[in-house]
PDB file of C-alpha atoms and ligand atoms in Angstrom:
ATOM      1  CA  MET A 824      17.802 -10.562   6.644  1.00 49.00           C
ATOM      2  CA  SER A 825      16.730 -11.082  10.213  1.00 62.00           C
ATOM      3  CA  SER A 826      13.092 -11.823  10.763  1.00 85.00           C
ATOM      4  CA  ARG A 827      13.130  -9.059  13.367  1.00 92.00           C
ATOM      5  CA  ILE A 828      13.581  -6.502  10.571  1.00 94.00           C
ATOM      6  CA  GLU A 829      10.791  -8.108   8.591  1.00 91.00           C
ATOM      7  CA  GLN A 830       8.538  -8.043  11.604  1.00 93.00           C
ATOM      8  CA  LEU A 831       9.246  -4.358  12.257  1.00 95.00           C
ATOM      9  CA  LEU A 832       8.727  -3.393   8.626  1.00 93.00           C
ATOM     10  CA  SER A 833       5.411  -5.205   8.504  1.00 91.00           C
ATOM     11  CA  GLN A 834       4.236  -2.793  11.210  1.00 91.00           C
ATOM     12  CA  VAL A 835       4.814   0.180   8.907  1.00 93.00           C
ATOM     13  CA  THR A 836       1.580   0.918   7.097  1.00 91.00           C
ATOM     14  CA  ASP A 837       0.360   3.118   4.280  1.00 86.00           C
ATOM     15  CA  PRO A 838      -0.471   6.466   5.955  1.00 82.00           C
ATOM     16  CA  GLU A 839      -3.612   6.716   3.838  1.00 80.00           C
ATOM     17  CA  ILE A 840      -4.710   3.122   4.363  1.00 85.00           C
ATOM     18  CA  PRO A 841      -3.647   2.055   7.873  1.00 87.00           C
ATOM     19  CA  VAL A 842      -4.699  -1.562   7.347  1.00 90.00           C
ATOM     20  CA  LEU A 843      -2.158  -2.028   4.559  1.00 90.00           C
ATOM     21  CA  SER A 844       1.454  -2.792   5.485  1.00 92.00           C
ATOM     22  CA  LEU A 845       4.365  -2.017   3.210  1.00 90.00           C
ATOM     23  CA  TYR A 846       4.655  -5.751   2.516  1.00 90.00           C
ATOM     24  CA  ASP A 847       0.973  -5.939   1.554  1.00 93.00           C
ATOM     25  CA  LEU A 848       1.489  -3.003  -0.773  1.00 90.00           C
ATOM     26  CA  GLY A 849       4.499  -4.717  -2.296  1.00 92.00           C
ATOM     27  CA  VAL A 850       6.689  -1.614  -2.087  1.00 91.00           C
ATOM     28  CA  ILE A 851       9.580  -3.281  -0.236  1.00 93.00           C
ATOM     29  CA  ARG A 852      11.891  -4.711  -2.875  1.00 93.00           C
ATOM     30  CA  LYS A 853      14.949  -5.660  -0.865  1.00 94.00           C
ATOM     31  CA  VAL A 854      16.393  -5.456   2.632  1.00 95.00           C
ATOM     32  CA  GLU A 855      20.132  -5.804   3.184  1.00 95.00           C
ATOM     33  CA  GLU A 856      21.849  -5.955   6.523  1.00 95.00           C
ATOM     34  CA  THR A 857      25.562  -5.385   7.027  1.00 95.00           C
ATOM     35  CA  ASP A 858      27.572  -5.125  10.237  1.00 95.00           C
ATOM     36  CA  THR A 859      26.958  -1.395  10.371  1.00 97.00           C
ATOM     37  CA  ALA A 860      23.902  -0.638   8.298  1.00 97.00           C
ATOM     38  CA  ILE A 861      20.455  -1.727   7.195  1.00 97.00           C
ATOM     39  CA  ILE A 862      19.534  -0.791   3.644  1.00 97.00           C
ATOM     40  CA  VAL A 863      15.905  -0.954   2.579  1.00 96.00           C
ATOM     41  CA  THR A 864      15.037  -0.634  -1.107  1.00 96.00           C
ATOM     42  CA  ILE A 865      11.501   0.509  -1.878  1.00 94.00           C
ATOM     43  CA  THR A 866       9.555   1.239  -5.048  1.00 92.00           C
ATOM     44  CA  PRO A 867       6.934   3.961  -4.640  1.00 86.00           C
ATOM     45  CA  THR A 868       3.374   3.057  -5.557  1.00 81.00           C
ATOM     46  CA  TYR A 869       2.626   6.244  -7.434  1.00 69.00           C
ATOM     47  CA  SER A 870       5.356   8.641  -8.436  1.00 60.00           C
ATOM     48  CA  GLY A 871       4.966  11.830  -6.498  1.00 61.00           C
ATOM     49  CA  CYS A 872       2.660  10.151  -4.009  1.00 65.00           C
ATOM     50  CA  PRO A 873       3.140  12.295  -0.889  1.00 71.00           C
ATOM     51  CA  ALA A 874       2.482   9.266   1.305  1.00 75.00           C
ATOM     52  CA  MET A 875       5.808   7.769   0.224  1.00 78.00           C
ATOM     53  CA  ASP A 876       7.874  10.401   2.033  1.00 84.00           C
ATOM     54  CA  LEU A 877       6.057   9.606   5.212  1.00 86.00           C
ATOM     55  CA  MET A 878       6.536   5.868   4.699  1.00 88.00           C
ATOM     56  CA  GLU A 879      10.256   6.365   4.194  1.00 91.00           C
ATOM     57  CA  LYS A 880      10.412   8.377   7.403  1.00 93.00           C
ATOM     58  CA  ASN A 881       8.470   5.678   9.257  1.00 94.00           C
ATOM     59  CA  ILE A 882      10.781   2.915   7.978  1.00 96.00           C
ATOM     60  CA  ILE A 883      13.843   4.794   9.222  1.00 97.00           C
ATOM     61  CA  GLU A 884      12.206   5.575  12.535  1.00 97.00           C
ATOM     62  CA  VAL A 885      11.091   2.059  13.380  1.00 96.00           C
ATOM     63  CA  LEU A 886      14.482   0.555  12.467  1.00 97.00           C
ATOM     64  CA  GLU A 887      16.501   3.249  14.249  1.00 97.00           C
ATOM     65  CA  ASN A 888      14.504   2.648  17.390  1.00 97.00           C
ATOM     66  CA  ASN A 889      15.427  -1.019  17.338  1.00 96.00           C
ATOM     67  CA  PHE A 890      18.909  -1.261  15.842  1.00 96.00           C
ATOM     68  CA  ASP A 891      22.114   0.530  16.585  1.00 96.00           C
ATOM     69  CA  LYS A 892      22.985   0.774  12.898  1.00 96.00           C
ATOM     70  CA  GLU A 893      22.815   3.259  10.093  1.00 97.00           C
ATOM     71  CA  ILE A 894      19.457   3.031   8.297  1.00 97.00           C
ATOM     72  CA  LYS A 895      19.248   3.834   4.607  1.00 97.00           C
ATOM     73  CA  VAL A 896      16.234   3.846   2.336  1.00 96.00           C
ATOM     74  CA  ILE A 897      16.877   3.596  -1.385  1.00 95.00           C
ATOM     75  CA  THR A 898      14.104   4.451  -3.811  1.00 92.00           C
ATOM     76  CA  GLN A 899      14.102   2.317  -6.927  1.00 92.00           C
ATOM     77  CA  LEU A 900      11.834   3.558  -9.713  1.00 89.00           C
ATOM     78  CA  SER A 901      12.389   0.803 -12.226  1.00 91.00           C
ATOM     79  CA  PRO A 902      10.671  -1.564 -12.686  1.00 92.00           C
ATOM     80  CA  ALA A 903       7.692   0.596 -11.805  1.00 90.00           C
ATOM     81  CA  TRP A 904       5.271  -0.531  -9.159  1.00 90.00           C
ATOM     82  CA  THR A 905       2.009  -1.946 -10.428  1.00 90.00           C
ATOM     83  CA  THR A 906      -1.148  -2.928  -8.602  1.00 89.00           C
ATOM     84  CA  ASP A 907      -0.153  -6.561  -9.363  1.00 91.00           C
ATOM     85  CA  TRP A 908       2.361  -6.233  -6.530  1.00 93.00           C
ATOM     86  CA  LEU A 909      -0.400  -5.908  -3.955  1.00 92.00           C
ATOM     87  CA  THR A 910      -0.588  -9.174  -2.061  1.00 94.00           C
ATOM     88  CA  GLU A 911      -3.806 -11.162  -1.822  1.00 94.00           C
ATOM     89  CA  ALA A 912      -3.842 -10.413   1.913  1.00 93.00           C
ATOM     90  CA  GLY A 913      -3.451  -6.734   1.057  1.00 94.00           C
ATOM     91  CA  LYS A 914      -6.386  -6.799  -1.354  1.00 95.00           C
ATOM     92  CA  LYS A 915      -8.530  -8.520   1.231  1.00 95.00           C
ATOM     93  CA  ALA A 916      -7.555  -5.947   3.868  1.00 94.00           C
ATOM     94  CA  LEU A 917      -8.446  -3.130   1.458  1.00 94.00           C
ATOM     95  CA  PHE A 918     -11.880  -4.598   0.769  1.00 96.00           C
ATOM     96  CA  GLU A 919     -12.593  -5.094   4.467  1.00 95.00           C
ATOM     97  CA  TYR A 920     -11.465  -1.519   5.072  1.00 95.00           C
ATOM     98  CA  GLY A 921     -14.120  -0.362   2.598  1.00 96.00           C
ATOM     99  CA  ILE A 922     -11.962   0.251  -0.461  1.00 94.00           C
ATOM    100  CA  MET A 923     -12.507  -1.830  -3.590  1.00 96.00           C
ATOM    101  CA  PRO A 924      -9.090  -3.312  -4.490  1.00 94.00           C
ATOM    102  CA  PRO A 925      -7.762  -3.072  -8.056  1.00 92.00           C
ATOM    103  CA  SER A 926      -9.669  -5.409 -10.296  1.00 88.00           C
ATOM    104  CA  PRO A 927      -7.921  -6.371 -13.543  1.00 79.00           C
ATOM    105  CA  LYS A 928     -11.262  -7.499 -14.999  1.00 84.00           C
ATOM    106  CA  GLY A 929     -12.745  -4.134 -14.138  1.00 81.00           C
ATOM    107  CA  GLU A 930     -15.415  -5.642 -11.930  1.00 91.00           C
ATOM    108  CA  VAL A 931     -16.203  -3.234  -9.129  1.00 96.00           C
ATOM    109  CA  ILE A 932     -18.361  -4.392  -6.253  1.00 96.00           C
ATOM    110  CA  CYS A 933     -19.545  -2.502  -3.190  1.00 98.00           C
ATOM    111  CA  PRO A 934     -17.343  -3.281  -0.152  1.00 97.00           C
ATOM    112  CA  GLN A 935     -20.285  -2.576   2.165  1.00 96.00           C
ATOM    113  CA  CYS A 936     -22.973  -4.879   0.744  1.00 97.00           C
ATOM    114  CA  ARG A 937     -21.159  -6.655  -2.133  1.00 97.00           C
ATOM    115  CA  SER A 938     -23.642  -5.360  -4.692  1.00 98.00           C
ATOM    116  CA  LYS A 939     -22.494  -5.094  -8.309  1.00 97.00           C
ATOM    117  CA  ASN A 940     -25.014  -2.350  -8.912  1.00 98.00           C
ATOM    118  CA  VAL A 941     -22.513   0.500  -8.598  1.00 97.00           C
ATOM    119  CA  VAL A 942     -21.899   3.721 -10.489  1.00 97.00           C
ATOM    120  CA  LEU A 943     -18.755   5.778 -11.059  1.00 96.00           C
ATOM    121  CA  ILE A 944     -19.118   9.241  -9.515  1.00 95.00           C
ATOM    122  CA  SER A 945     -15.654  10.657 -10.149  1.00 94.00           C
ATOM    123  CA  GLN A 946     -12.356   9.466 -11.637  1.00 89.00           C
ATOM    124  CA  PHE A 947     -10.663  11.021  -8.636  1.00 80.00           C
ATOM    125  CA  GLY A 948     -11.622   9.965  -5.142  1.00 72.00           C
ATOM    126  CA  SER A 949     -10.000  11.021  -1.891  1.00 69.00           C
ATOM    127  CA  THR A 950      -6.591  10.755  -3.615  1.00 72.00           C
ATOM    128  CA  ALA A 951      -5.446  10.607  -7.238  1.00 73.00           C
ATOM    129  CA  CYS A 952      -4.871   6.848  -7.052  1.00 79.00           C
ATOM    130  CA  LYS A 953      -8.500   6.116  -6.277  1.00 87.00           C
ATOM    131  CA  SER A 954     -11.801   6.786  -8.013  1.00 92.00           C
ATOM    132  CA  LEU A 955     -15.068   7.418  -6.277  1.00 94.00           C
ATOM    133  CA  TYR A 956     -18.009   5.086  -6.741  1.00 96.00           C
ATOM    134  CA  LYS A 957     -21.469   4.925  -5.281  1.00 97.00           C
ATOM    135  CA  CYS A 958     -23.500   1.825  -4.583  1.00 98.00           C
ATOM    136  CA  ASN A 959     -27.077   1.923  -5.925  1.00 98.00           C
ATOM    137  CA  ASP A 960     -28.241  -0.626  -3.377  1.00 98.00           C
ATOM    138  CA  CYS A 961     -26.936   0.579  -0.015  1.00 98.00           C
ATOM    139  CA  LEU A 962     -26.340   4.117  -1.359  1.00 97.00           C
ATOM    140  CA  GLU A 963     -22.898   4.281   0.239  1.00 96.00           C
ATOM    141  CA  PRO A 964     -20.054   5.974  -1.631  1.00 96.00           C
ATOM    142  CA  PHE A 965     -16.733   4.114  -1.702  1.00 95.00           C
ATOM    143  CA  ASP A 966     -13.247   4.373  -3.169  1.00 93.00           C
ATOM    144  CA  TYR A 967     -11.894   2.113  -5.869  1.00 94.00           C
ATOM    145  CA  PHE A 968      -8.116   1.652  -5.859  1.00 90.00           C
ATOM    146  CA  LYS A 969      -7.289   2.074  -9.534  1.00 84.00           C
ATOM    147  CA  CYS A 970      -5.339  -0.473 -11.520  1.00 73.00           C
ATOM    148  CA  HIS A 971      -2.093   0.620 -13.035  1.00 70.00           C
TER     149      HIS A 971
HETATM  150 ZN1   ZN B1945     -23.579  -1.326  -1.258  1.00 96.24          ZN
END
């Protein structure tokens, strides 16, 4: 794979979380380049996540604009994506963006003031893959990106 493709794909971000690239999310499984085509294999984060359609469209668009080749996106559902595939850089970007990244130990801290004095408001935040928390110290609500 040419690093040019990698560079272009790293500019494609999650439509819901613009600081997170597809590489940070860990959804890009494989990129193949032939003489006539570029084939990108992705695994969606959450099945039925509407953001994935948009990401697929964005992948095709950015590659078509830069290569005179056929662009294909293949969706691979197995093995299923898990929050373990988020890169460390991706988790850091999430936190700085104000979203608590998935925490396998279940420790949720406020991205605004780093307080651990937080309370769950709703299992469902702005989207189904996040839950809504509120910080008891700075009183700011924030999303927690659920583990799965
Ligand atoms: Zn806080």
